[in-house]
Amino acid sequence: MRSIVIAPRNVFCISVEAENISPDRFAPLKIEEIKKLIVWQGNRQKILSDLFTVDGEDSPSKAEDMAIRLSGDFSNVKRIGEGMTSGAIEVQGSAGMHAGNHMSGGILSIAGNADDWLAREMLGGRVVVMGDAGNYVGAGYRGEKCGMRGGEIEVRGNAGAYLGEHLCGGSIRVGGNAGDFPGAANQGGTIFIGGSTYLPGAEMSKGTINVRGETKVLPSFQKMEIAQIDGTDYQKYLGDLLENGKGELFVGVAVP
Amino acid sequence: MIIRGGIVYDPSNGIFGEEMDLFIDRGKMVEEARGEEIDASGLLVMPGGVDAHAHIAGKKVNTGRIMRPDDSRLGTEPRNGVCRPSTGYTVPNCYAMGYRYARMGYTTAFEAATPILEARHTHEELQEIPIIDKGALTLFGNNWQVMECVRDKDLSKLAAYVAWGLRSARGYGVKIVNPGGGESWGFGTNVKSVNDPVPNFDVTPAEIIRGLAQANELLHLPHSIHLHFNNLGKPGNYTTAIETLDLLKDIKPSRMRQVVHVAHMQFSAYGGTGWRDFESKAPVIADYFNSHNHATMDMGQLLFGSATTMTADAPLEYGNARLTHNKWSNHDIELEESSGVVPMIYSRKMLVNAVQWAVGLELALLVDDPWKVLMTTDHPNGSPFVNYPEVVTLLMSKPKRDAEMASMHEQLQKRTGLGEIQRELDWADIAIMTRAAPARILGLPDKGHLGPGADADITIYNLKPEELDTSQDHSLVKKAISTAMYTIKGGVVVSKDGKILCTPPGRAFWVDAAVPQADTDRLMPDLQEKFAKYYSIQLSNYAVQDAYLPHANVIRAGLSIEPLQEVA
Amino acid sequence: MSEATIIKDAICSFCGCLCDDIIVEVEGGKVQRARHACPLGSSKIMGHGRIESPMIRKDGELVESSFQEAYDRSAQILLQANKPLMYGWASTSCEAAEKGILLAEEVGAVIDSTATVCHGPSVIGIEEKGLPGATLGQVKNRADTIIFWGCNPAEAHPRHFRRYSSNSIGRFTPQGREGRKIIVVDVRATRTSRNADKFVRIDPGCDYEVISALRMLVAGKGDILPERVGGVLKADLAELAAMLKAARFGALFFGLGLTHSRGRYKNIDNALSLVAELNQHTKFVVLPMRGHYNVGGIGQTLAWSSGYPMSVDFTRGMPYFNPGETAACDLLARKDTDAALIIAADAASNFPRATAEALANIPVIQIDPYENPTTLLSDVVIPCAIAGVEVEGTAYRMDGLALRLRKMVDSSLPSDEEILMGILQSVRKQRQMMANEGA
Amino acid sequence: MITGRTLAQGAECENKMSPGFFRAVALCHISETDFKSLELTEGRNVLLKNECGQVVLAAKADSGLPENIVFLPMGPWANVLVGRETGGCGTPHFKGVKVEVAATDLPVSDIRELFTNMRR
């Protein structure tokens, strides 16, 4: 593995857009070339080394052999790992918006929290967030019919609203609670929410949503039998009947 | 300016691939001039492209943008040099439209459908489209005043209204979309044939079409009526097309041009009783055009990929939205029209789409006279206009067509005769279908040709027509015509090898037709009543003010003027 | 005393109704009367206290300056900023908006309109589902069933009923109010609900569920519904659904009751689907009740210029759009902007307190005819002539219809358009000077 | 709490520094039942508070309101109680905000007081 460590030189008040922080972009470059990759802060175009220190092995490698470590606070750095196809990014703190968007392979791990639009339009690979994630995890872009199509997202903490909106494939697992409308317009992906949420599966036409905690269920879902999954009882619903009603929603039955 | 040594195609002037020099002075073509020289030795030179049917400005185009941020994020280019930012693929922003047309060698484009009430918006957008000259056709086919005049068989009042409507809209010509159907859609229904009466108005689509065609000729308008048929987009609709065309064959044109221009013929040349036995009836339609001389058409070619359908045919759009389960915008315009917008993806794996693709090509290849067929995609309904080079190369290359068809549904061969057509168009045909014919059909005497007095709108392609085999080397052709080496607009180089060098504003054409005062005097009480009772705005706030056409080019027409000069 | 001039068919530039039948009497360079105008419009047209001179903050106090000084200071603020925000635009002309967009492109700013604190969620809903709408005259001539959902036109759009909706008379609606069924859905009784044939009171934040239940009923799947949804009895919902399906022409007008509550754009998304589905059975259209008179126009202008109707980020030279990230409230809440130009809107009053506080902590340029709380936070204040009263220009009605605003009286102050061009020219000049120094 | 437009708020909204705007907007509509149970009278003030802040407003009984809902004309007083969160879509929650309401003898802040000391 070729290891590269990136650290912010200071605290960013205005957010930074750094879609070039990706194993695919770094792989063919030497350290000095990596330092010259473009990043943006507001309307100022800069190079990576203006804002970050870059250290690590100098000789180019394949993307799959790249391990990028982001050390320090990246909560205001957007688009980390955009479109990555392989390799690994380890964010030791928190990551800004759109981390891992369009990624199709490799691993993105975030030790802190992830901001909104984590793994938007993801195609494959794996994303793990130890803390919380914001709104629109694994969702699509505005106006698109399709969000995440493949891969896995795991959020150990809580997630925001519109989790997996327009999900077309892949799986999302949230350990804690999820905000309003998870799995809206789900067309074939899988969502597991460990805690509670509100109005899951609006207009879902396919796929599965599993809510272990409490949730309000839309009136357009049909109550089915009690199902057992991994030893826990769940109330099963079919919906959304406003679509074809082929989605499955399981809601944990609280033990009194 | 002098353009040296190009291989010039100027069909209006009988020039087909002659090596010659061209001279420009003060924005016009002249016999002799001095100044800057451009070396075009051996290169293909044509007049600037003219697009006679595209949806480039107005409410429905902007609705397309607003409902499709997913489209706007495609094709973005940052602000750069003289260019403002570009966005969008099927629904580009105004700036991108101007730049992309210019890069492709086009210098004129007409917006195909504007209701009078919303013409102000259309002109706001047209004004923002840089470089190209433009105009907008005005919708009349579902207009209450029109239907009432037709019902009363009051042709002179109808003509007075058409003249008034064009002036109010600062419009260029008479557009008719699904006549009667738009009004029916006001209560959620549609007309089913040209003889199906329009609810509450006691007229039929056939009467509306004939009435407007007669008024159009009475007014000596430069363009004929521009017609989008009833039942467009439906299986089996070729009979409606023929029936409608037959309605008009006895009408005498007031100028040397067609009596009717059929918009996007491809969408109205279908056989079958439903989607399952859907098939091409292009040969029947082409035969009709070959044996009649009162009609012209544009292809409305469909290409695979993303499109945004937008039309004043609102019931069609509702059908599209239900069929594809896609988002749906609708916009009904009081007393005048309805319209709809639905995004679409055409797939080569879908048999229906493949047949539609074939129908457009068949039409263009089976109609013998290229002056009768314009190359369009009904942008952005069949495909965005940036894909014109794909259409041109399909028309020029049988091997390309065969290769494309090989990747499509195996049933396609049975549903269309495209595979048997050997014809390959040449540069003369293409110059006619993209330059000379659209200018003639629109009635623009200074466009589409390079004779003295014409606008100095010229395209030079980086392609040697005498060396290139357009049948075999279609990919080279496509590359060369996608980005003109030079686009000259009004005597100024606006684009060179795809780089926009300057962005002059471009003019807006509209037609001011004179009618006898007595007819206007009979008309105005009708209109005053309509504004007092039915419109939601005042008559005095209706017409488009001149402030919206800072670069207007007014063409006079009408009853009281001398016969107009013929188009070159 | 000079003779009174009468301006007929003047356009009221207050709310999204853009009433165009106002008769204005002008005498001595002042509007004396505005006939036909409602209290809201009248208050605007008749005018009141104005900012008289440009001001620049020096040592904590706003002191009078020349226009040129104000332009230069504004340009300096915009040029120094890494991510300037240009917000407002709802109460000025499209011509001013066009200049604003050009300025935003040139300085690399984010441009956003007041839509993001009112109908922004409607825009996102439309991006999901499209907008099956119509011009208001279509409703007047045809609608026999009208729903007002989460809106209160009696107070926000006082002439809407008579000109366009419940009480209007048109070709197929000769009986006016008598021939119509009016339905109001809201969490509270309002002046609008008192005009209704049927008032459905729902629990706050339950709009989405109620709409889903209605969609189920319209689709004939009502049997699985629970007895009560969002505080409304199933029987009541069934009656409502039947009324909607029985319409010959129905219109749904919705307001901030849907966009500002829990569910936000999802509420709109669902309502748009309801209307689309009702068209399987009858004719139905839907229209947002736009507040400021030209909040529609900035959306249209931005869309044809940039491809997006609001929240457009030009910082990287090409337009980028993502409300939630590029909207004014987000940028301020995240402290992700370092200068603001506020025009034709009062951000300080209309934003949540904490968001307004963020505004107070960056340099602010205000362009407005009137003093308001934003003035108190501003570093540069530039007074302007009032579009639609003192300046001509284009505005878009709530249904997307463009009208040309008339000028009623003269003003010695520059228009928004002129001010923006003044700032833009100063930006170009200062940038040229910086380039020269750099070289 | 819900916020919204009123006729008086609209008529004064471009005249924010005026007494008319103060009268129209520094106001809290309360259901008749709640008005009684809080022992309010016309002219008495209420203190509204939540995690975003607190604000004093004149109280007004409103027969259109159900219990447990207060209505505030939109404007800077109401916005003291509105959170900055936009839920990922750009628009704060101006309606459906949880607040505590109590009668108070404190005075209502005028608009300038509301913005005093906000700058830097």
PDB file of C-alpha atoms in Angstrom, chain B residues 211-370:
ATOM      1  CA  GLY B 211     -59.648  28.870 -41.817  1.00  0.00           C
ATOM      2  CA  LEU B 212     -56.186  29.716 -40.571  1.00  0.00           C
ATOM      3  CA  ALA B 213     -54.583  28.567 -43.820  1.00  0.00           C
ATOM      4  CA  GLN B 214     -56.897  30.842 -45.784  1.00  0.00           C
ATOM      5  CA  ALA B 215     -56.263  33.754 -43.440  1.00  0.00           C
ATOM      6  CA  ASN B 216     -52.546  33.092 -43.701  1.00  0.00           C
ATOM      7  CA  GLU B 217     -52.691  33.391 -47.487  1.00  0.00           C
ATOM      8  CA  LEU B 218     -55.023  36.356 -47.360  1.00  0.00           C
ATOM      9  CA  LEU B 219     -52.380  38.114 -45.302  1.00  0.00           C
ATOM     10  CA  HIS B 220     -49.542  37.156 -47.683  1.00  0.00           C
ATOM     11  CA  LEU B 221     -47.510  36.043 -44.690  1.00  0.00           C
ATOM     12  CA  PRO B 222     -43.919  35.124 -45.478  1.00  0.00           C
ATOM     13  CA  HIS B 223     -44.360  31.708 -43.860  1.00  0.00           C
ATOM     14  CA  SER B 224     -47.258  29.317 -44.391  1.00  0.00           C
ATOM     15  CA  ILE B 225     -49.257  27.858 -41.546  1.00  0.00           C
ATOM     16  CA  HIS B 226     -46.988  25.642 -39.462  1.00  0.00           C
ATOM     17  CA  LEU B 227     -48.954  22.641 -38.336  1.00  0.00           C
ATOM     18  CA  HIS B 228     -48.631  20.055 -35.580  1.00  0.00           C
ATOM     19  CA  PHE B 229     -51.259  17.445 -36.433  1.00  0.00           C
ATOM     20  CA  ASN B 230     -54.040  16.094 -34.280  1.00  0.00           C
ATOM     21  CA  ASN B 231     -53.338  12.643 -32.851  1.00  0.00           C
ATOM     22  CA  LEU B 232     -49.616  13.267 -32.921  1.00  0.00           C
ATOM     23  CA  GLY B 233     -47.502  10.546 -31.335  1.00  0.00           C
ATOM     24  CA  LYS B 234     -50.223   7.907 -31.521  1.00  0.00           C
ATOM     25  CA  PRO B 235     -50.115   4.573 -33.342  1.00  0.00           C
ATOM     26  CA  GLY B 236     -52.066   4.680 -36.573  1.00  0.00           C
ATOM     27  CA  ASN B 237     -51.942   8.450 -36.858  1.00  0.00           C
ATOM     28  CA  TYR B 238     -50.674   8.546 -40.454  1.00  0.00           C
ATOM     29  CA  THR B 239     -54.283   8.574 -41.613  1.00  0.00           C
ATOM     30  CA  THR B 240     -54.894  11.775 -39.665  1.00  0.00           C
ATOM     31  CA  ALA B 241     -51.829  13.232 -41.373  1.00  0.00           C
ATOM     32  CA  ILE B 242     -53.041  12.414 -44.863  1.00  0.00           C
ATOM     33  CA  GLU B 243     -56.576  13.504 -44.088  1.00  0.00           C
ATOM     34  CA  THR B 244     -55.298  16.837 -42.793  1.00  0.00           C
ATOM     35  CA  LEU B 245     -52.996  17.420 -45.745  1.00  0.00           C
ATOM     36  CA  ASP B 246     -55.873  16.718 -48.114  1.00  0.00           C
ATOM     37  CA  LEU B 247     -57.849  19.504 -46.455  1.00  0.00           C
ATOM     38  CA  LEU B 248     -55.364  22.026 -47.728  1.00  0.00           C
ATOM     39  CA  LYS B 249     -54.480  20.937 -51.248  1.00  0.00           C
ATOM     40  CA  ASP B 250     -56.906  23.292 -52.971  1.00  0.00           C
ATOM     41  CA  ILE B 251     -55.691  26.401 -51.149  1.00  0.00           C
ATOM     42  CA  LYS B 252     -53.641  28.696 -53.351  1.00  0.00           C
ATOM     43  CA  PRO B 253     -50.449  29.999 -51.829  1.00  0.00           C
ATOM     44  CA  SER B 254     -50.084  33.777 -51.891  1.00  0.00           C
ATOM     45  CA  ARG B 255     -46.349  33.485 -52.348  1.00  0.00           C
ATOM     46  CA  MET B 256     -44.025  31.020 -54.027  1.00  0.00           C
ATOM     47  CA  ARG B 257     -43.927  28.540 -51.191  1.00  0.00           C
ATOM     48  CA  GLN B 258     -45.874  25.750 -49.547  1.00  0.00           C
ATOM     49  CA  VAL B 259     -49.380  26.173 -48.151  1.00  0.00           C
ATOM     50  CA  VAL B 260     -48.605  24.163 -45.065  1.00  0.00           C
ATOM     51  CA  HIS B 261     -45.429  23.254 -43.275  1.00  0.00           C
ATOM     52  CA  VAL B 262     -45.803  20.102 -41.219  1.00  0.00           C
ATOM     53  CA  ALA B 263     -43.892  20.164 -37.972  1.00  0.00           C
ATOM     54  CA  HIS B 264     -41.856  17.103 -36.952  1.00  0.00           C
ATOM     55  CA  MET B 265     -43.491  14.745 -39.432  1.00  0.00           C
ATOM     56  CA  GLN B 266     -41.819  11.773 -37.773  1.00  0.00           C
ATOM     57  CA  PHE B 267     -44.278  11.888 -34.866  1.00  0.00           C
ATOM     58  CA  SER B 268     -47.232  11.618 -37.255  1.00  0.00           C
ATOM     59  CA  ALA B 269     -46.206   8.823 -39.595  1.00  0.00           C
ATOM     60  CA  TYR B 270     -47.139   5.819 -37.505  1.00  0.00           C
ATOM     61  CA  GLY B 271     -49.136   2.729 -38.336  1.00  0.00           C
ATOM     62  CA  GLY B 272     -50.503   0.027 -36.086  1.00  0.00           C
ATOM     63  CA  THR B 273     -53.477  -0.127 -33.790  1.00  0.00           C
ATOM     64  CA  GLY B 274     -51.454   0.155 -30.589  1.00  0.00           C
ATOM     65  CA  TRP B 275     -47.899  -0.034 -29.255  1.00  0.00           C
ATOM     66  CA  ARG B 276     -47.732  -3.788 -29.872  1.00  0.00           C
ATOM     67  CA  ASP B 277     -48.125  -3.627 -33.640  1.00  0.00           C
ATOM     68  CA  PHE B 278     -46.648  -0.135 -33.911  1.00  0.00           C
ATOM     69  CA  GLU B 279     -44.957   0.339 -37.292  1.00  0.00           C
ATOM     70  CA  SER B 280     -43.650   2.896 -39.758  1.00  0.00           C
ATOM     71  CA  LYS B 281     -45.959   4.413 -42.331  1.00  0.00           C
ATOM     72  CA  ALA B 282     -43.258   6.718 -43.594  1.00  0.00           C
ATOM     73  CA  PRO B 283     -43.494   5.329 -47.155  1.00  0.00           C
ATOM     74  CA  VAL B 284     -47.170   6.314 -47.393  1.00  0.00           C
ATOM     75  CA  ILE B 285     -46.431   9.788 -46.117  1.00  0.00           C
ATOM     76  CA  ALA B 286     -43.405  10.140 -48.408  1.00  0.00           C
ATOM     77  CA  ASP B 287     -45.517   9.098 -51.396  1.00  0.00           C
ATOM     78  CA  TYR B 288     -47.991  11.792 -50.523  1.00  0.00           C
ATOM     79  CA  PHE B 289     -45.281  14.436 -50.391  1.00  0.00           C
ATOM     80  CA  ASN B 290     -43.810  13.139 -53.654  1.00  0.00           C
ATOM     81  CA  SER B 291     -47.147  13.465 -55.419  1.00  0.00           C
ATOM     82  CA  HIS B 292     -48.255  16.788 -53.915  1.00  0.00           C
ATOM     83  CA  ASN B 293     -46.594  20.186 -53.842  1.00  0.00           C
ATOM     84  CA  HIS B 294     -48.533  22.132 -51.246  1.00  0.00           C
ATOM     85  CA  ALA B 295     -46.760  20.794 -48.186  1.00  0.00           C
ATOM     86  CA  THR B 296     -43.293  20.692 -46.682  1.00  0.00           C
ATOM     87  CA  MET B 297     -42.130  19.051 -43.503  1.00  0.00           C
ATOM     88  CA  ASP B 298     -39.377  18.890 -40.990  1.00  0.00           C
ATOM     89  CA  MET B 299     -38.175  15.510 -39.846  1.00  0.00           C
ATOM     90  CA  GLY B 300     -38.447  15.743 -36.089  1.00  0.00           C
ATOM     91  CA  GLN B 301     -35.805  13.024 -35.972  1.00  0.00           C
ATOM     92  CA  LEU B 302     -35.629  11.045 -32.764  1.00  0.00           C
ATOM     93  CA  LEU B 303     -32.249   9.953 -31.417  1.00  0.00           C
ATOM     94  CA  PHE B 304     -31.524   7.647 -28.532  1.00  0.00           C
ATOM     95  CA  GLY B 305     -30.722   9.105 -25.173  1.00  0.00           C
ATOM     96  CA  SER B 306     -32.119  11.904 -23.119  1.00  0.00           C
ATOM     97  CA  ALA B 307     -34.742  14.335 -24.387  1.00  0.00           C
ATOM     98  CA  THR B 308     -37.233  16.698 -22.863  1.00  0.00           C
ATOM     99  CA  THR B 309     -40.556  16.633 -24.615  1.00  0.00           C
ATOM    100  CA  MET B 310     -42.350  19.965 -24.626  1.00  0.00           C
ATOM    101  CA  THR B 311     -45.312  20.880 -26.712  1.00  0.00           C
ATOM    102  CA  ALA B 312     -48.545  22.806 -26.814  1.00  0.00           C
ATOM    103  CA  ASP B 313     -50.116  19.383 -27.287  1.00  0.00           C
ATOM    104  CA  ALA B 314     -50.920  19.046 -23.581  1.00  0.00           C
ATOM    105  CA  PRO B 315     -53.027  15.883 -23.673  1.00  0.00           C
ATOM    106  CA  LEU B 316     -50.163  14.144 -25.480  1.00  0.00           C
ATOM    107  CA  GLU B 317     -47.823  15.108 -22.664  1.00  0.00           C
ATOM    108  CA  TYR B 318     -50.192  13.804 -20.024  1.00  0.00           C
ATOM    109  CA  GLY B 319     -50.238  10.528 -21.934  1.00  0.00           C
ATOM    110  CA  ASN B 320     -46.429  10.533 -22.114  1.00  0.00           C
ATOM    111  CA  ALA B 321     -46.165  11.109 -18.379  1.00  0.00           C
ATOM    112  CA  ARG B 322     -48.564   8.292 -17.520  1.00  0.00           C
ATOM    113  CA  LEU B 323     -46.879   5.939 -19.972  1.00  0.00           C
ATOM    114  CA  THR B 324     -43.350   6.564 -18.723  1.00  0.00           C
ATOM    115  CA  HIS B 325     -44.233   7.259 -15.083  1.00  0.00           C
ATOM    116  CA  ASN B 326     -42.258  10.442 -15.356  1.00  0.00           C
ATOM    117  CA  LYS B 327     -42.632  13.904 -13.926  1.00  0.00           C
ATOM    118  CA  TRP B 328     -45.217  16.031 -15.653  1.00  0.00           C
ATOM    119  CA  SER B 329     -45.656  19.735 -16.073  1.00  0.00           C
ATOM    120  CA  ASN B 330     -48.743  21.144 -17.686  1.00  0.00           C
ATOM    121  CA  HIS B 331     -49.598  24.722 -18.444  1.00  0.00           C
ATOM    122  CA  ASP B 332     -52.955  25.821 -19.810  1.00  0.00           C
ATOM    123  CA  ILE B 333     -53.157  29.348 -21.120  1.00  0.00           C
ATOM    124  CA  GLU B 334     -56.519  31.078 -20.781  1.00  0.00           C
ATOM    125  CA  LEU B 335     -58.440  31.532 -24.063  1.00  0.00           C
ATOM    126  CA  GLU B 336     -55.457  30.407 -26.096  1.00  0.00           C
ATOM    127  CA  GLU B 337     -53.634  27.147 -25.552  1.00  0.00           C
ATOM    128  CA  SER B 338     -52.442  24.370 -23.355  1.00  0.00           C
ATOM    129  CA  SER B 339     -49.008  22.813 -23.112  1.00  0.00           C
ATOM    130  CA  GLY B 340     -46.958  20.221 -21.323  1.00  0.00           C
ATOM    131  CA  VAL B 341     -43.403  19.173 -20.534  1.00  0.00           C
ATOM    132  CA  VAL B 342     -42.178  15.637 -19.786  1.00  0.00           C
ATOM    133  CA  PRO B 343     -38.575  14.365 -19.664  1.00  0.00           C
ATOM    134  CA  MET B 344     -37.909  11.296 -21.755  1.00  0.00           C
ATOM    135  CA  ILE B 345     -35.233   8.731 -22.392  1.00  0.00           C
ATOM    136  CA  TYR B 346     -35.328   7.022 -25.764  1.00  0.00           C
ATOM    137  CA  SER B 347     -33.717   3.619 -25.809  1.00  0.00           C
ATOM    138  CA  ARG B 348     -32.442   1.718 -28.808  1.00  0.00           C
ATOM    139  CA  LYS B 349     -33.524  -1.468 -27.065  1.00  0.00           C
ATOM    140  CA  MET B 350     -37.138  -0.320 -27.022  1.00  0.00           C
ATOM    141  CA  LEU B 351     -38.815  -1.386 -30.233  1.00  0.00           C
ATOM    142  CA  VAL B 352     -41.179   1.589 -30.295  1.00  0.00           C
ATOM    143  CA  ASN B 353     -38.291   4.032 -29.961  1.00  0.00           C
ATOM    144  CA  ALA B 354     -36.282   2.209 -32.613  1.00  0.00           C
ATOM    145  CA  VAL B 355     -39.217   2.426 -35.010  1.00  0.00           C
ATOM    146  CA  GLN B 356     -39.562   6.141 -34.302  1.00  0.00           C
ATOM    147  CA  TRP B 357     -35.844   6.567 -35.008  1.00  0.00           C
ATOM    148  CA  ALA B 358     -36.257   4.779 -38.326  1.00  0.00           C
ATOM    149  CA  VAL B 359     -39.381   6.707 -39.341  1.00  0.00           C
ATOM    150  CA  GLY B 360     -37.621  10.065 -39.327  1.00  0.00           C
ATOM    151  CA  LEU B 361     -34.801   8.788 -41.519  1.00  0.00           C
ATOM    152  CA  GLU B 362     -37.175   7.017 -43.875  1.00  0.00           C
ATOM    153  CA  LEU B 363     -39.131  10.210 -44.412  1.00  0.00           C
ATOM    154  CA  ALA B 364     -36.062  12.219 -45.321  1.00  0.00           C
ATOM    155  CA  LEU B 365     -34.733   9.490 -47.605  1.00  0.00           C
ATOM    156  CA  LEU B 366     -37.984   8.594 -49.329  1.00  0.00           C
ATOM    157  CA  VAL B 367     -39.116  12.101 -50.179  1.00  0.00           C
ATOM    158  CA  ASP B 368     -37.359  12.777 -53.464  1.00  0.00           C
ATOM    159  CA  ASP B 369     -37.137  16.527 -53.266  1.00  0.00           C
ATOM    160  CA  PRO B 370     -34.878  17.771 -50.453  1.00  0.00           C
TER     161      PRO B 370
END
